[in-house]
Amino acid sequence: MRTMTVFCSASSGIDPIFNAAARRTGEILAERGIELVYGGGAVGLMGETARACKAAGGRVTGVITQHLLDSEQGWTGCDELLVVETMQERKRQMMDRAEGFLALPGGLGTYEEFFETLVARLLEEHRKPIGVLNDRGHFDPLREMFTHGIEHRFITRPTLRLVHFGTDPADLVDLLVRTETVEIDPEEFYPSKSD
């Protein structure tokens, strides 16, 4: 795996207790020779991950809109900072440049990016592995939502095979690197009849 897109918070107001895992993620990507692709921000977990990756000798590519660049102060330490006009273009660039995806703790933007990536995987618009770093239980409600959706048949159980949860950045990155593509059988993922 040569590139990994990381989705995470760009808020400066989050609890700094989450910073350590974000920094470790950046370091691990650098150590594994995997280029970090992320949202281009200088603050929050975005900034922590990017600076740690760069400091450890890794390559960092940021993708940010002009609007966010003006308001978030995009990180100028990126090896490449791609400035686009819309969020849709930003997400498309981040998806296209990735060979794998990893969600770190974040808010609505992180959730949106994660779900868009997962839905695209379900629709076979890409075949790349997806991971979720459940640092300090941040994503426990997401796991519960999946369980709830499966119980009520809004989500099929095989969908969980497309999302890899973990709590250790090194273990999770290594898992994504060695994950084989899951074949999507329409009858299994989209049953025509209730089971």
Backbone as numpy.savetxt, mean C-alpha at the origin, in Angstrom:
# Nx Ny Nz CAx CAy CAz Cx Cy Cz
11.32 -8.77 -7.10 10.47 -7.59 -7.10 11.36 -6.34 -7.10
11.12 -5.46 -8.04 11.96 -4.27 -8.18 11.34 -3.02 -7.57
10.01 -2.95 -7.50 9.34 -1.76 -6.99 8.17 -2.16 -6.10
7.91 -1.35 -5.08 6.74 -1.57 -4.24 6.10 -0.23 -3.93
4.79 -0.15 -4.16 4.05 1.06 -3.82 3.54 0.94 -2.39
3.81 1.95 -1.59 3.38 1.98 -0.20 2.33 3.07 -0.04
1.18 2.68 0.51 0.11 3.62 0.84 0.17 3.87 2.35
0.12 5.13 2.79 0.14 5.41 4.22 -0.23 6.86 4.48
-0.33 7.19 5.74 -0.78 8.52 6.17 0.22 9.62 5.81
-0.33 10.76 5.43 0.49 11.95 5.20 0.15 13.03 6.23
-0.40 12.61 7.36 -0.80 13.57 8.39 0.32 13.78 9.40
0.55 15.03 9.75 1.55 15.34 10.77 0.98 15.22 12.17
-0.33 14.97 12.27 -0.96 14.94 13.58 -1.15 13.56 14.17
-0.64 12.50 13.51 -0.85 11.15 14.01 0.08 10.86 15.19
-0.27 9.84 15.95 0.54 9.42 17.08 1.90 8.95 16.58
2.99 9.54 17.06 4.33 9.16 16.59 4.72 7.72 16.90
3.90 7.03 17.67 4.19 5.64 17.99 4.20 4.77 16.73
3.54 5.25 15.65 3.49 4.50 14.39 4.73 4.75 13.51
5.56 5.70 13.88 6.70 6.06 13.02 7.72 4.94 12.87
7.95 4.20 13.93 9.03 3.20 13.91 8.80 2.15 12.82
7.58 1.63 12.72 7.30 0.61 11.71 7.39 1.19 10.30
6.99 2.45 10.14 7.11 3.09 8.83 8.58 3.23 8.44
9.40 3.68 9.39 10.84 3.80 9.10 11.44 2.43 8.78
11.05 1.42 9.54 11.59 0.08 9.30 11.18 -0.41 7.92
9.98 -0.10 7.49 9.53 -0.50 6.15 10.43 0.12 5.09
10.72 1.40 5.23 11.61 2.05 4.28 12.99 1.42 4.25
13.51 1.10 5.43 14.83 0.46 5.52 14.83 -0.91 4.86
13.79 -1.68 5.12 13.69 -3.03 4.55 13.66 -2.98 3.03
12.89 -2.05 2.48 12.83 -1.94 1.02 14.22 -1.63 0.46
14.93 -0.72 1.11 16.29 -0.39 0.65 17.20 -1.61 0.76
17.12 -2.31 1.87 17.97 -3.49 2.08 17.70 -4.58 1.05
16.44 -4.68 0.62 16.07 -5.72 -0.34 16.28 -5.26 -1.79
16.71 -4.00 -1.96 16.91 -3.48 -3.31 15.62 -3.20 -4.04
14.57 -2.90 -3.28 13.25 -2.63 -3.86 13.00 -1.12 -3.83
12.70 -0.56 -4.98 12.42 0.88 -5.07 11.09 1.19 -4.40
11.07 2.23 -3.58 9.84 2.70 -2.94 9.12 3.65 -3.88
7.86 3.35 -4.15 6.96 4.27 -4.85 5.90 4.67 -3.83
5.69 5.97 -3.68 4.72 6.41 -2.66 4.13 7.76 -3.08
3.31 8.33 -2.20 2.56 9.53 -2.54 3.32 10.83 -2.57
4.64 10.81 -2.32 5.46 12.00 -2.52 5.48 13.00 -1.38
4.76 12.72 -0.29 4.68 13.69 0.80 5.90 13.66 1.71
6.11 14.78 2.41 7.25 14.91 3.32 6.87 14.70 4.77
5.58 14.64 5.06 5.14 14.57 6.45 4.43 13.25 6.72
4.17 12.99 8.00 3.47 11.78 8.40 4.28 10.53 8.10
3.59 9.41 7.98 4.27 8.15 7.71 4.88 8.13 6.31
4.30 8.92 5.40 4.91 9.03 4.07 6.35 9.52 4.19
6.52 10.62 4.90 7.85 11.19 5.06 8.79 10.26 5.81
8.29 9.59 6.86 9.12 8.67 7.64 9.62 7.53 6.76
8.73 6.94 5.99 9.09 5.80 5.14 10.10 6.21 4.08
9.82 7.32 3.41 10.68 7.77 2.31 12.07 8.15 2.80
12.15 8.92 3.87 13.46 9.34 4.37 14.28 8.15 4.85
13.61 7.18 5.50 14.33 6.00 5.98 14.84 5.16 4.82
14.05 5.03 3.78 14.46 4.26 2.61 15.68 4.91 1.96
15.61 6.22 1.79 16.70 6.96 1.15 17.97 6.90 2.00
17.81 7.05 3.32 18.96 7.04 4.21 19.65 5.68 4.22
18.87 4.62 3.94 19.43 3.27 3.91 19.98 2.90 2.54
20.00 3.87 1.62 20.57 3.64 0.31 19.59 3.22 -0.76
18.29 3.32 -0.47 17.27 2.91 -1.42 16.90 4.02 -2.40
16.15 3.63 -3.41 15.64 4.58 -4.41 14.19 4.89 -4.07
13.83 6.18 -4.18 12.49 6.64 -3.81 11.88 7.43 -4.96
10.68 7.01 -5.35 9.90 7.74 -6.35 8.60 8.22 -5.71
8.36 9.51 -5.76 7.12 10.08 -5.24 6.21 10.50 -6.37
4.91 10.32 -6.15 3.90 10.75 -7.13 2.90 11.62 -6.37
2.78 12.88 -6.77 1.97 13.81 -6.01 1.26 14.77 -6.96
0.09 15.23 -6.55 -0.60 16.24 -7.36 -0.01 17.62 -7.06
-0.19 18.54 -7.99 0.29 19.90 -7.77 -0.37 20.50 -6.54
-1.66 20.24 -6.37 -2.40 20.77 -5.21 -1.78 20.28 -3.91
-1.51 18.97 -3.82 -0.92 18.43 -2.60 0.52 18.87 -2.43
1.21 19.04 -3.52 2.59 19.53 -3.44 2.61 20.91 -2.80
1.66 21.75 -3.21 1.58 23.11 -2.67 1.20 23.11 -1.19
0.32 22.17 -0.78 -0.18 22.19 0.60 0.58 21.27 1.54
1.17 20.19 1.03 1.85 19.22 1.88 3.36 19.36 1.87
3.88 20.19 1.00 5.32 20.30 0.87 5.92 18.94 0.52
5.72 18.55 -0.72 6.25 17.28 -1.20 7.73 17.15 -0.89
8.18 15.92 -0.71 9.55 15.70 -0.28 10.52 15.85 -1.45
11.41 16.80 -1.34 12.36 17.08 -2.43 13.54 16.10 -2.43
13.61 15.22 -1.45 14.68 14.23 -1.40 14.44 13.02 -2.26
13.29 12.96 -2.92 12.99 11.83 -3.81 13.99 11.77 -4.95
14.32 10.57 -5.40 15.12 10.43 -6.61 14.34 10.92 -7.81
13.03 10.70 -7.76 12.12 11.20 -8.80 10.84 11.64 -8.13
10.42 12.87 -8.37 9.15 13.37 -7.85 8.29 13.73 -9.05
7.29 12.90 -9.30 6.41 13.09 -10.44 5.20 13.90 -10.00
5.00 15.05 -10.59 3.88 15.92 -10.25 2.81 15.79 -11.32
1.60 15.38 -10.88 0.48 15.16 -11.80 -0.66 16.11 -11.43
-1.69 16.13 -12.28 -2.78 17.08 -12.07 -3.88 16.55 -11.16
-4.22 15.26 -11.27 -5.38 14.75 -10.55 -5.02 13.56 -9.66
-5.88 13.29 -8.68 -5.69 12.13 -7.81 -5.83 10.84 -8.61
-6.70 10.85 -9.61 -6.87 9.65 -10.44 -5.57 9.33 -11.16
-4.91 10.35 -11.69 -3.64 10.13 -12.37 -2.56 9.69 -11.39
-2.59 10.27 -10.20 -1.63 9.88 -9.17 -1.77 8.39 -8.84
-3.00 7.96 -8.59 -3.22 6.55 -8.24 -2.85 5.63 -9.39
-3.14 6.03 -10.60 -2.80 5.21 -11.76 -1.29 5.05 -11.90
-0.55 6.13 -11.69 0.91 6.06 -11.77 1.46 5.15 -10.66
0.91 5.27 -9.47 1.38 4.46 -8.35 1.06 2.98 -8.58
-0.06 2.70 -9.22 -0.42 1.32 -9.51 0.44 0.75 -10.64
0.62 1.54 -11.68 1.38 1.06 -12.83 2.85 0.84 -12.52
3.42 1.66 -11.64 4.85 1.57 -11.34 5.17 0.47 -10.34
4.17 -0.09 -9.71 4.39 -1.08 -8.64 4.47 -2.50 -9.17
5.26 -3.32 -8.49 5.22 -4.76 -8.68 4.61 -5.43 -7.45
4.31 -4.63 -6.44 3.64 -5.09 -5.24 3.13 -3.88 -4.48
2.19 -4.11 -3.57 1.57 -3.02 -2.83 1.60 -3.31 -1.34
1.79 -2.27 -0.54 1.80 -2.42 0.91 1.10 -1.22 1.53
0.08 -1.50 2.34 -0.63 -0.44 3.06 -0.13 -0.39 4.49
0.32 0.79 4.90 0.67 1.07 6.28 -0.48 1.84 6.90
-0.50 2.02 8.22 -1.59 2.78 8.83 -1.83 4.12 8.14
-3.09 4.44 8.00 -3.48 5.68 7.35 -4.97 5.91 7.49
-5.42 6.97 6.88 -6.82 7.35 6.96 -7.58 7.07 5.68
-8.48 7.98 5.32 -9.37 7.75 4.19 -8.61 7.57 2.88
-7.57 8.37 2.66 -6.82 8.24 1.42 -6.15 6.88 1.30
-5.60 6.40 2.41 -4.96 5.08 2.42 -5.98 3.99 2.15
-7.13 4.09 2.79 -8.18 3.10 2.56 -8.65 3.12 1.10
-8.81 4.32 0.57 -9.26 4.43 -0.83 -8.26 3.76 -1.76
-6.98 4.04 -1.56 -5.95 3.46 -2.43 -5.90 1.95 -2.27
-6.01 1.47 -1.04 -5.99 0.03 -0.79 -7.16 -0.65 -1.50
-8.37 -0.13 -1.32 -9.54 -0.78 -1.91 -9.53 -0.70 -3.43
-9.08 0.42 -3.97 -9.01 0.53 -5.43 -8.04 -0.50 -5.99
-6.92 -0.69 -5.30 -5.93 -1.68 -5.72 -6.49 -3.09 -5.61
-7.21 -3.38 -4.52 -7.78 -4.71 -4.33 -8.86 -4.99 -5.37
-9.73 -4.03 -5.62 -10.79 -4.23 -6.62 -10.17 -4.44 -8.00
-9.13 -3.68 -8.31 -8.45 -3.86 -9.59 -7.85 -5.27 -9.69
-7.37 -5.79 -8.57 -6.84 -7.16 -8.56 -7.96 -8.16 -8.79
-9.09 -7.95 -8.14 -10.24 -8.85 -8.33 -10.72 -8.85 -9.78
-10.62 -7.69 -10.41 -11.05 -7.57 -11.81 -9.93 -7.94 -12.78
-8.81 -8.40 -12.23 -7.64 -8.83 -13.00 -7.06 -7.72 -13.89
-7.15 -6.49 -13.38 -6.47 -5.39 -14.05 -4.98 -5.41 -13.73
-4.63 -6.12 -12.67 -3.23 -6.40 -12.35 -3.19 -7.72 -11.59
-1.99 -8.27 -11.44 -1.82 -9.56 -10.74 -0.72 -9.44 -9.69
-0.66 -8.31 -9.03 0.42 -8.00 -8.10 -0.02 -8.27 -6.65
0.92 -8.71 -5.79 0.56 -9.01 -4.40 0.25 -7.74 -3.60
-0.62 -7.91 -2.61 -1.09 -6.79 -1.78 -0.88 -7.16 -0.32
-0.23 -6.28 0.43 0.00 -6.52 1.85 -0.56 -5.39 2.70
-0.85 -5.72 3.96 -1.35 -4.75 4.92 -0.52 -4.90 6.20
0.20 -3.85 6.58 0.98 -3.87 7.80 0.08 -3.44 8.96
-0.33 -4.41 9.74 -1.29 -4.16 10.82 -0.54 -3.75 12.09
0.14 -2.60 12.01 0.93 -2.11 13.12 0.02 -1.68 14.27
0.28 -2.26 15.44 -0.46 -1.91 16.66 -1.97 -2.07 16.50
-2.38 -3.02 15.66 -3.80 -3.32 15.51 -4.59 -2.30 14.72
-3.88 -1.38 14.03 -4.59 -0.32 13.30 -5.62 -0.87 12.33
-5.29 -1.99 11.68 -6.19 -2.53 10.65 -7.08 -3.65 11.18
-7.18 -3.82 12.50 -8.11 -4.83 13.03 -9.54 -4.58 12.55
-10.02 -3.32 12.53 -11.38 -3.09 12.03 -11.54 -3.49 10.55
-10.47 -3.35 9.76 -10.54 -3.78 8.35 -10.74 -5.28 8.27
-10.01 -6.03 9.07 -10.17 -7.49 9.08 -11.58 -7.86 9.53
-12.09 -7.15 10.51 -13.45 -7.40 10.99 -14.48 -7.09 9.90
-14.22 -6.04 9.12 -15.13 -5.69 8.04 -15.15 -6.78 6.98
-13.97 -7.33 6.67 -13.92 -8.45 5.73 -14.74 -9.62 6.25
-14.55 -9.95 7.52 -15.29 -11.06 8.13 -16.80 -10.81 8.06
-17.19 -9.59 8.40 -18.61 -9.21 8.35 -19.15 -9.32 6.92
-18.39 -8.83 5.95 -18.83 -8.90 4.56 -18.95 -10.32 4.06
-18.05 -11.19 4.51 -18.11 -12.60 4.12 -19.33 -13.27 4.75
-19.57 -12.99 6.03 -20.72 -13.59 6.72 -22.03 -13.23 6.04
-22.11 -12.02 5.49 -23.34 -11.56 4.85 -23.29 -11.71 3.33
-22.24 -12.37 2.83 -22.09 -12.71 1.41 -21.96 -11.51 0.48
-21.45 -10.40 1.04 -21.10 -9.28 0.18 -19.68 -9.44 -0.37
-18.87 -10.21 0.34 -17.49 -10.49 -0.04 -17.31 -12.00 -0.05
-16.64 -12.52 -1.06 -16.40 -13.97 -1.09 -15.14 -14.30 -0.30
-15.16 -15.44 0.38 -14.04 -15.84 1.22 -12.71 -15.89 0.47
-12.66 -16.35 -0.78 -11.37 -16.40 -1.49 -10.70 -15.03 -1.65
-11.47 -13.95 -1.51 -10.89 -12.62 -1.62 -9.77 -12.42 -0.60
-9.90 -13.07 0.56 -8.89 -12.93 1.60 -7.54 -13.49 1.17
-7.53 -14.39 0.19 -6.25 -14.93 -0.29 -5.46 -13.88 -1.06
-6.11 -12.80 -1.44 -5.44 -11.75 -2.21 -4.82 -10.67 -1.33
-5.09 -10.73 -0.02 -4.59 -9.72 0.91 -3.78 -10.42 2.00
-2.54 -9.99 2.17 -1.64 -10.59 3.15 -1.45 -9.62 4.31
-1.92 -10.01 5.49 -1.77 -9.19 6.69 -0.52 -9.61 7.45
0.16 -8.67 8.06 1.31 -8.97 8.88 1.59 -7.84 9.83
2.43 -8.12 10.83 2.76 -7.10 11.83 4.24 -6.74 11.80
5.06 -7.50 11.10 6.49 -7.24 11.02 6.84 -6.81 9.60
7.40 -5.61 9.42 7.68 -5.13 8.06 8.57 -6.05 7.25
9.62 -6.60 7.86 10.54 -7.47 7.11 9.85 -8.74 6.66
9.11 -9.37 7.57 8.42 -10.61 7.22 7.38 -10.37 6.13
6.67 -9.25 6.23 5.61 -8.97 5.27 6.18 -8.64 3.89
7.22 -7.83 3.83 7.84 -7.53 2.54 8.38 -8.81 1.91
9.03 -9.65 2.70 9.57 -10.91 2.16 8.45 -11.82 1.66
7.33 -11.83 2.38 6.18 -12.63 1.95 5.66 -12.13 0.60
5.54 -10.82 0.44 5.04 -10.27 -0.81 6.00 -10.59 -1.96
7.29 -10.55 -1.69 8.28 -10.83 -2.73 8.14 -12.26 -3.24
7.87 -13.19 -2.35 7.82 -14.59 -2.78 6.39 -15.09 -3.08
5.41 -14.21 -2.97 4.03 -14.62 -3.21 3.79 -14.91 -4.69
3.24 -16.07 -4.95 2.89 -16.43 -6.32 1.51 -15.86 -6.65
1.30 -15.62 -7.91 0.02 -15.08 -8.36 -1.11 -16.05 -8.06
-2.17 -15.54 -7.46 -3.36 -16.33 -7.19 -4.26 -16.27 -8.42
-4.59 -17.42 -8.94 -5.51 -17.45 -10.09 -6.92 -17.16 -9.60
-7.61 -16.34 -10.32 -8.99 -16.00 -9.96 -9.95 -16.82 -10.81
-10.63 -17.73 -10.15 -11.66 -18.54 -10.80 -12.98 -17.81 -10.63
-13.58 -17.33 -11.72 -14.82 -16.55 -11.59 -15.90 -17.26 -10.79
-16.00 -18.57 -10.90 -17.03 -19.31 -10.17 -16.78 -19.29 -8.67
-15.49 -19.18 -8.31 -15.12 -19.18 -6.90 -15.22 -17.78 -6.30
-14.74 -16.78 -7.05 -14.73 -15.42 -6.55 -16.06 -14.71 -6.77
-16.79 -15.11 -7.81 -18.07 -14.47 -8.12 -19.12 -15.54 -8.34
-19.51 -16.27 -7.28 -20.48 -17.35 -7.48 -21.82 -16.82 -7.99
-22.37 -17.55 -8.96 -23.63 -17.12 -9.55 -24.82 -17.49 -8.68
-24.61 -18.45 -7.78 -25.68 -18.87 -6.89 -25.20 -18.79 -5.44
-26.11 -18.57 -4.54 -25.72 -18.51 -3.12 -25.30 -19.90 -2.68
-24.30 -19.94 -1.78 -23.82 -21.25 -1.30 -24.54 -21.69 -0.05
